[in-house]
Short mmCIF file of C-alpha atoms in Angstrom, two decimals:
data_model
loop_
_atom_site.label_atom_id
_atom_site.label_comp_id
_atom_site.label_asym_id
_atom_site.label_seq_id
_atom_site.Cartn_x
_atom_site.Cartn_y
_atom_site.Cartn_z
CA UNK A 158 75.48 48.34 4.83
CA UNK A 159 77.55 50.84 5.30
CA UNK A 160 77.40 53.16 2.06
CA UNK A 161 73.53 52.18 1.66
CA UNK A 162 73.56 53.60 5.66
CA UNK A 163 71.73 50.43 6.32
CA UNK A 164 72.63 50.11 10.10
CA UNK A 165 71.52 52.77 12.69
CA UNK A 166 74.65 53.99 14.60
CA UNK A 167 77.29 51.75 12.28
CA UNK A 168 80.31 53.84 11.62
CA UNK A 169 83.20 53.02 10.16
CA UNK A 170 86.46 54.92 10.60
CA UNK A 171 89.02 55.34 7.64
CA UNK A 172 88.81 54.13 4.33
CA UNK A 173 86.14 51.82 3.54
CA UNK A 174 87.93 49.14 1.30
CA UNK A 175 86.88 45.00 0.43
CA UNK A 176 90.20 43.16 -0.19
CA UNK A 177 89.60 39.31 -0.32
CA UNK A 178 87.16 38.68 2.07
CA UNK A 179 86.75 38.18 5.68
CA UNK A 180 87.25 34.81 7.06
CA UNK A 181 83.61 34.33 7.86
CA UNK A 182 83.16 34.86 4.23
CA UNK A 183 86.10 32.29 2.59
CA UNK A 184 85.11 29.36 5.13
CA UNK A 185 81.49 30.02 3.87
CA UNK A 186 82.62 29.38 0.52
CA UNK A 187 84.30 25.98 1.08
CA UNK A 188 82.82 22.73 0.02
CA UNK A 189 82.09 19.96 1.99
CA UNK A 190 84.06 16.86 1.29
CA UNK A 191 82.73 13.39 0.67
CA UNK A 192 82.69 10.83 3.49
CA UNK A 193 85.79 8.20 3.57
CA UNK A 194 83.39 5.70 5.24
CA UNK A 195 80.67 3.74 3.75
CA UNK A 196 77.35 5.20 4.43
CA UNK A 197 74.27 2.74 5.56
CA UNK A 198 71.15 4.03 4.16
CA UNK A 199 67.67 3.02 6.43
CA UNK A 200 65.24 1.03 5.25
CA UNK A 201 62.32 1.52 7.19
CA UNK A 202 60.30 4.46 8.60
CA UNK A 203 61.73 5.98 11.63
CA UNK A 204 64.55 3.39 11.62
CA UNK A 205 66.89 6.74 12.52
CA UNK A 206 66.04 10.31 13.45
CA UNK A 207 67.70 13.04 14.18
CA UNK A 208 66.77 16.18 16.35
CA UNK A 209 67.65 19.08 18.26
CA UNK A 210 66.72 19.43 21.92
CA UNK A 211 66.63 22.68 23.36
CA UNK A 212 64.71 24.86 26.04
CA UNK A 213 62.96 26.39 27.58
CA UNK A 214 64.68 29.52 26.41
CA UNK A 215 65.47 32.93 29.43
CA UNK A 216 64.55 35.13 26.86
#
């Protein structure tokens, strides 16, 4: 983003070099491990429902 000037106001002081990668990049590339416990699958429609409830937003 810096070398292609894609962000207004983003100024990098010093040498721009990417070494091994940032911590966020390393964690993002980690793979999830399987669960150790037995998983029970639902047999009927709507037997188990997952949803996020949030709001109202102040913005």
